[in-house]
mmCIF file of C-alpha atoms in Angstrom:
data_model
loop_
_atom_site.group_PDB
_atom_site.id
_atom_site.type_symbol
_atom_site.label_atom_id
_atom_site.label_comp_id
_atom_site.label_asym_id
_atom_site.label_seq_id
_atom_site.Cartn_x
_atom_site.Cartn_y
_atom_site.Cartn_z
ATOM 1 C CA UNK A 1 3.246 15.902 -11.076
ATOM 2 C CA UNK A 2 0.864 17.210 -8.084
ATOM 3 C CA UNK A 3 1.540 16.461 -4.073
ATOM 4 C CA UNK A 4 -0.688 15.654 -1.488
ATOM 5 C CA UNK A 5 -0.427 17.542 1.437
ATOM 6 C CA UNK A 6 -1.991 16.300 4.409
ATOM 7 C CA UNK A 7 -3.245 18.688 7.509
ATOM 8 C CA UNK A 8 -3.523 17.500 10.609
ATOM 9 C CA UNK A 9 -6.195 19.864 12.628
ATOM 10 C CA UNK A 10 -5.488 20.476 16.330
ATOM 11 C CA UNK A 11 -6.430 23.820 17.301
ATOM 12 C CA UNK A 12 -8.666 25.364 14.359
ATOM 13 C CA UNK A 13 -11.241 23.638 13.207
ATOM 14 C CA UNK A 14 -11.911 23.227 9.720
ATOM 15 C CA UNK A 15 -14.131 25.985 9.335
ATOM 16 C CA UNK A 16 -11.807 28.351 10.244
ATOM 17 C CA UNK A 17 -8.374 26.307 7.984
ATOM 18 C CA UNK A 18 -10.378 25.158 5.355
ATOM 19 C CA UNK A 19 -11.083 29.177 4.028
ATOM 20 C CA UNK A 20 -7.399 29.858 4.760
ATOM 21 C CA UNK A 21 -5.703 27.012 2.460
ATOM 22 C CA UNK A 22 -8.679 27.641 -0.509
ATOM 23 C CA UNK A 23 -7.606 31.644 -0.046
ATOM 24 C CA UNK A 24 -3.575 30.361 -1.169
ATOM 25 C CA UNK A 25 -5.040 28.112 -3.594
ATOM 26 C CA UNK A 26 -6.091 31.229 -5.260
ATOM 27 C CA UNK A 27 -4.019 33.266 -5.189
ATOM 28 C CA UNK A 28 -1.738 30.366 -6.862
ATOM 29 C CA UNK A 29 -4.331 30.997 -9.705
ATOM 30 C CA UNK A 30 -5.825 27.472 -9.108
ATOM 31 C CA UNK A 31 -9.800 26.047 -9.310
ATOM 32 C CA UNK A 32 -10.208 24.122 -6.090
ATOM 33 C CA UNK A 33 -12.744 21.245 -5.557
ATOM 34 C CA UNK A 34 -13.394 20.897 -1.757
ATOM 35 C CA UNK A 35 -14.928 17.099 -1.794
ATOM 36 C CA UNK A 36 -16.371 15.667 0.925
ATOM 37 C CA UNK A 37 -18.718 12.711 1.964
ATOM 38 C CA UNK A 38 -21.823 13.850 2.883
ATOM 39 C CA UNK A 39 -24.194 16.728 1.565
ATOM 40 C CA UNK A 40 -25.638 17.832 4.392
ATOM 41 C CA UNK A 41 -21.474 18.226 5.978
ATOM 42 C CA UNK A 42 -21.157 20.253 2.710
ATOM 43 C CA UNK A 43 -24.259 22.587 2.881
ATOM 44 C CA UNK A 44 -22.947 22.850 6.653
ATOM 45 C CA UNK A 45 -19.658 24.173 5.054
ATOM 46 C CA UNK A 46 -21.087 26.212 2.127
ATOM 47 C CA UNK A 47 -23.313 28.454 4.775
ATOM 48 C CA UNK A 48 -19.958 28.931 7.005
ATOM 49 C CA UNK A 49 -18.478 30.154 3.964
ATOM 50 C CA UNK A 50 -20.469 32.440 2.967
ATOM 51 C CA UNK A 51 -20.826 33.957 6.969
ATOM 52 C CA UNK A 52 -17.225 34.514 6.890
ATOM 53 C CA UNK A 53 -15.746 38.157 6.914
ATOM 54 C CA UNK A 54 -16.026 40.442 3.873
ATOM 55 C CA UNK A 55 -12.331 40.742 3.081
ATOM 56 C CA UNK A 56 -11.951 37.464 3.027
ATOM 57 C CA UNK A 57 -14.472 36.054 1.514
ATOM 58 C CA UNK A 58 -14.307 33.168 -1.077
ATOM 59 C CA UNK A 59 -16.719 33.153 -4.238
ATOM 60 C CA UNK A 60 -17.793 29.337 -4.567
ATOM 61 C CA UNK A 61 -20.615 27.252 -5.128
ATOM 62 C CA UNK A 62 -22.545 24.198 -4.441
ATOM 63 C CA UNK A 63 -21.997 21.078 -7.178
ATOM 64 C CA UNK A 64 -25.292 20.791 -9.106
ATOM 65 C CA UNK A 65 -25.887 24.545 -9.920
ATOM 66 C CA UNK A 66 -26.429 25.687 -13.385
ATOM 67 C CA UNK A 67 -22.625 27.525 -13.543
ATOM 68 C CA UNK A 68 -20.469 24.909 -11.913
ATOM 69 C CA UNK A 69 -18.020 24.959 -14.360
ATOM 70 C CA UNK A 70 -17.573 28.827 -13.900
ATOM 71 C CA UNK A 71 -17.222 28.193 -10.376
ATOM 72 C CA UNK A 72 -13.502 29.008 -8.520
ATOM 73 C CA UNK A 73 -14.264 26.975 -5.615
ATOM 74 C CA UNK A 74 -16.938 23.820 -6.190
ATOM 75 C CA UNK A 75 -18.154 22.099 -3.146
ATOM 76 C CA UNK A 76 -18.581 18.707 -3.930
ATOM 77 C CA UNK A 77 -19.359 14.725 -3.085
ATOM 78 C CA UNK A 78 -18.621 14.028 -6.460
ATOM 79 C CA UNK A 79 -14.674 12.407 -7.760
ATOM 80 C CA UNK A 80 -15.756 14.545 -10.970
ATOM 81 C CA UNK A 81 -15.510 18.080 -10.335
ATOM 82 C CA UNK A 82 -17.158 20.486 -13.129
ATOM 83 C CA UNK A 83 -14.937 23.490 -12.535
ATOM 84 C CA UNK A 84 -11.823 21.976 -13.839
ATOM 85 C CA UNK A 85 -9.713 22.157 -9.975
ATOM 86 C CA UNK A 86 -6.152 22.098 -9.880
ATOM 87 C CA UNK A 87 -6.304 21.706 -6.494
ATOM 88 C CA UNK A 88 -9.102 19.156 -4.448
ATOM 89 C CA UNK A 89 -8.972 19.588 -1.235
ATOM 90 C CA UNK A 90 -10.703 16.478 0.896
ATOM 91 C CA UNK A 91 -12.456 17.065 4.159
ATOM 92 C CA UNK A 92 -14.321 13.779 6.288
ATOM 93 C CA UNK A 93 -12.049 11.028 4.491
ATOM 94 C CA UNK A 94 -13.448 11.625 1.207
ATOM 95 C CA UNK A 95 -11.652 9.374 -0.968
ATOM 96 C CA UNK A 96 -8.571 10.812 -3.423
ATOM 97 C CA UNK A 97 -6.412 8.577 -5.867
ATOM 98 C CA UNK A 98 -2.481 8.149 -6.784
ATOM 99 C CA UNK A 99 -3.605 9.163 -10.338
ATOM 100 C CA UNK A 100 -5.611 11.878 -9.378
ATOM 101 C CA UNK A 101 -2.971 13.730 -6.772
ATOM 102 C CA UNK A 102 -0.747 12.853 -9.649
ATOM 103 C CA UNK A 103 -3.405 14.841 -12.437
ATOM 104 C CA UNK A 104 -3.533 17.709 -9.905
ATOM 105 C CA UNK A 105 -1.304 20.376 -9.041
ATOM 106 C CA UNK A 106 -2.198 20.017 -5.312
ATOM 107 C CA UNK A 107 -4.131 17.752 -3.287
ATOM 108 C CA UNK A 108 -4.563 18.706 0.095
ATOM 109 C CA UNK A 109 -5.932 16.146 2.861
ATOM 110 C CA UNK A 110 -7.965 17.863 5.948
ATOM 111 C CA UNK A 111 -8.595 15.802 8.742
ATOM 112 C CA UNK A 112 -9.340 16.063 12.459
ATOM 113 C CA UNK A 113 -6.396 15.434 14.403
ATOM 114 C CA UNK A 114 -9.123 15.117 17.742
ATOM 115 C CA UNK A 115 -10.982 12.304 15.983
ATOM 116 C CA UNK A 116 -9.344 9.024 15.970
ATOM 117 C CA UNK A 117 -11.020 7.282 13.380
ATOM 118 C CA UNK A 118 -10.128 9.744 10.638
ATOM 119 C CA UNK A 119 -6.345 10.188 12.254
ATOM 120 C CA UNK A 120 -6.790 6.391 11.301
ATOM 121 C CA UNK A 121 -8.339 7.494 7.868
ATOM 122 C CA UNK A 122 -5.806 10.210 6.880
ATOM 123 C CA UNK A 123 -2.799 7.297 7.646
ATOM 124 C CA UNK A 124 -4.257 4.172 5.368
ATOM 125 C CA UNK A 125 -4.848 7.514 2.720
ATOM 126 C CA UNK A 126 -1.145 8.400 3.499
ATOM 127 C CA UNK A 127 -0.063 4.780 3.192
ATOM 128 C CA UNK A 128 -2.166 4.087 -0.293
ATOM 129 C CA UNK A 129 -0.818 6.914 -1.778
ATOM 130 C CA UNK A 130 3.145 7.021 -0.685
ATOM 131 C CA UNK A 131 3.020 3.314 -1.654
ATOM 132 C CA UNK A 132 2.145 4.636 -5.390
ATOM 133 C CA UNK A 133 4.608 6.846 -5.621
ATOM 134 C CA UNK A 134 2.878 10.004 -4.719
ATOM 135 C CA UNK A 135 5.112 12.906 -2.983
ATOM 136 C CA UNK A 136 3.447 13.727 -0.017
ATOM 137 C CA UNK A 137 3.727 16.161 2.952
ATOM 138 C CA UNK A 138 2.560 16.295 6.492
ATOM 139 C CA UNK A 139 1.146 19.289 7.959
ATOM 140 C CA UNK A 140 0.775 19.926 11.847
ATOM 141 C CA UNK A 141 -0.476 22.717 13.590
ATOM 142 C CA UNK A 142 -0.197 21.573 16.925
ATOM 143 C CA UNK A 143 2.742 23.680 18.245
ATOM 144 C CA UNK A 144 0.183 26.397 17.146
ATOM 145 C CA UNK A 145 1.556 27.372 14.026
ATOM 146 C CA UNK A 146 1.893 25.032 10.748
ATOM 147 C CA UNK A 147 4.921 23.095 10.314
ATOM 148 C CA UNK A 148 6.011 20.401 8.288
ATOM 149 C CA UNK A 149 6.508 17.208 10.435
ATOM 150 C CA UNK A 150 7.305 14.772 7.298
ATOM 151 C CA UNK A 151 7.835 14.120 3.529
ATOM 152 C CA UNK A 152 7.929 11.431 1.148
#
């Protein structure tokens, strides 16, 4: 049974997180899904990615393409990801089930901590899935490094 791990973005926007939680997710040996609300937000993404630095850079591709289910990292609107993720990673309060972070072995929940609204988004998602039974962590950066702040 999966986790969802929440991350609460203070200092790094998630540009600059987003590359570094897919980059464990891989080398955990897991497909990611990053799913997100809007296309345009995700083509925003999907160029960022592929401007980042050489040695770090992340093979993925854009849901629709002829090889998405080849694909290690699928950027997606969809709940339905083609590439088979073990890990989905949400960005913008795209939507993520009990069953789902249940199906998964990691589900990790990226919102802007500087953004009220989805602070209010990332607690009803908290909420909904704790409720089900879902473990669940909490992931701050704001002393400047990550820490755990809570579990369920």
């Amino acid at each position: 049974m999966g986790a969802a791990y929440f991350y609460h973005l203070t200092r790094r926007p998630l540009e600059e997180t987003l590359p570094m939680l897919i980059g464990k997710a891989r080398q955990a040996g897991w497909r990611v899904a990053v799913r997100g609300r809007d296309s345009a937000r995700l083509d925003w993404l999907d160029q960022k990615l592929w401007l980042g630095p050489e040695d770090g850079f992340l093979p993925h591709g854009r849901a629709g393409g002829a090889h998405d289910a080849r694909q290690p990292v699928l950027l997606t609107t969809g709940q339905q990801a083609a590439n088979d993720p073990a890990c989905v990673m949400t960005i913008d309060g795209a939507e993520v089930s009990a069953e789902e972070v249940a199906a998964l072995e990691r589900t990790c929940v990226l919102f802007d901590g500087n953004d009220p609204a989805a602070v209010q988004t990332a607690r009803v998602q908290w909420k909904a899935l704790t409720d089900k039974g879902c473990a669940a962590q909490y992931w701050s950066e704001e002393s400047g490094r990550w820490e755990k702040k809570a579990e369920r």
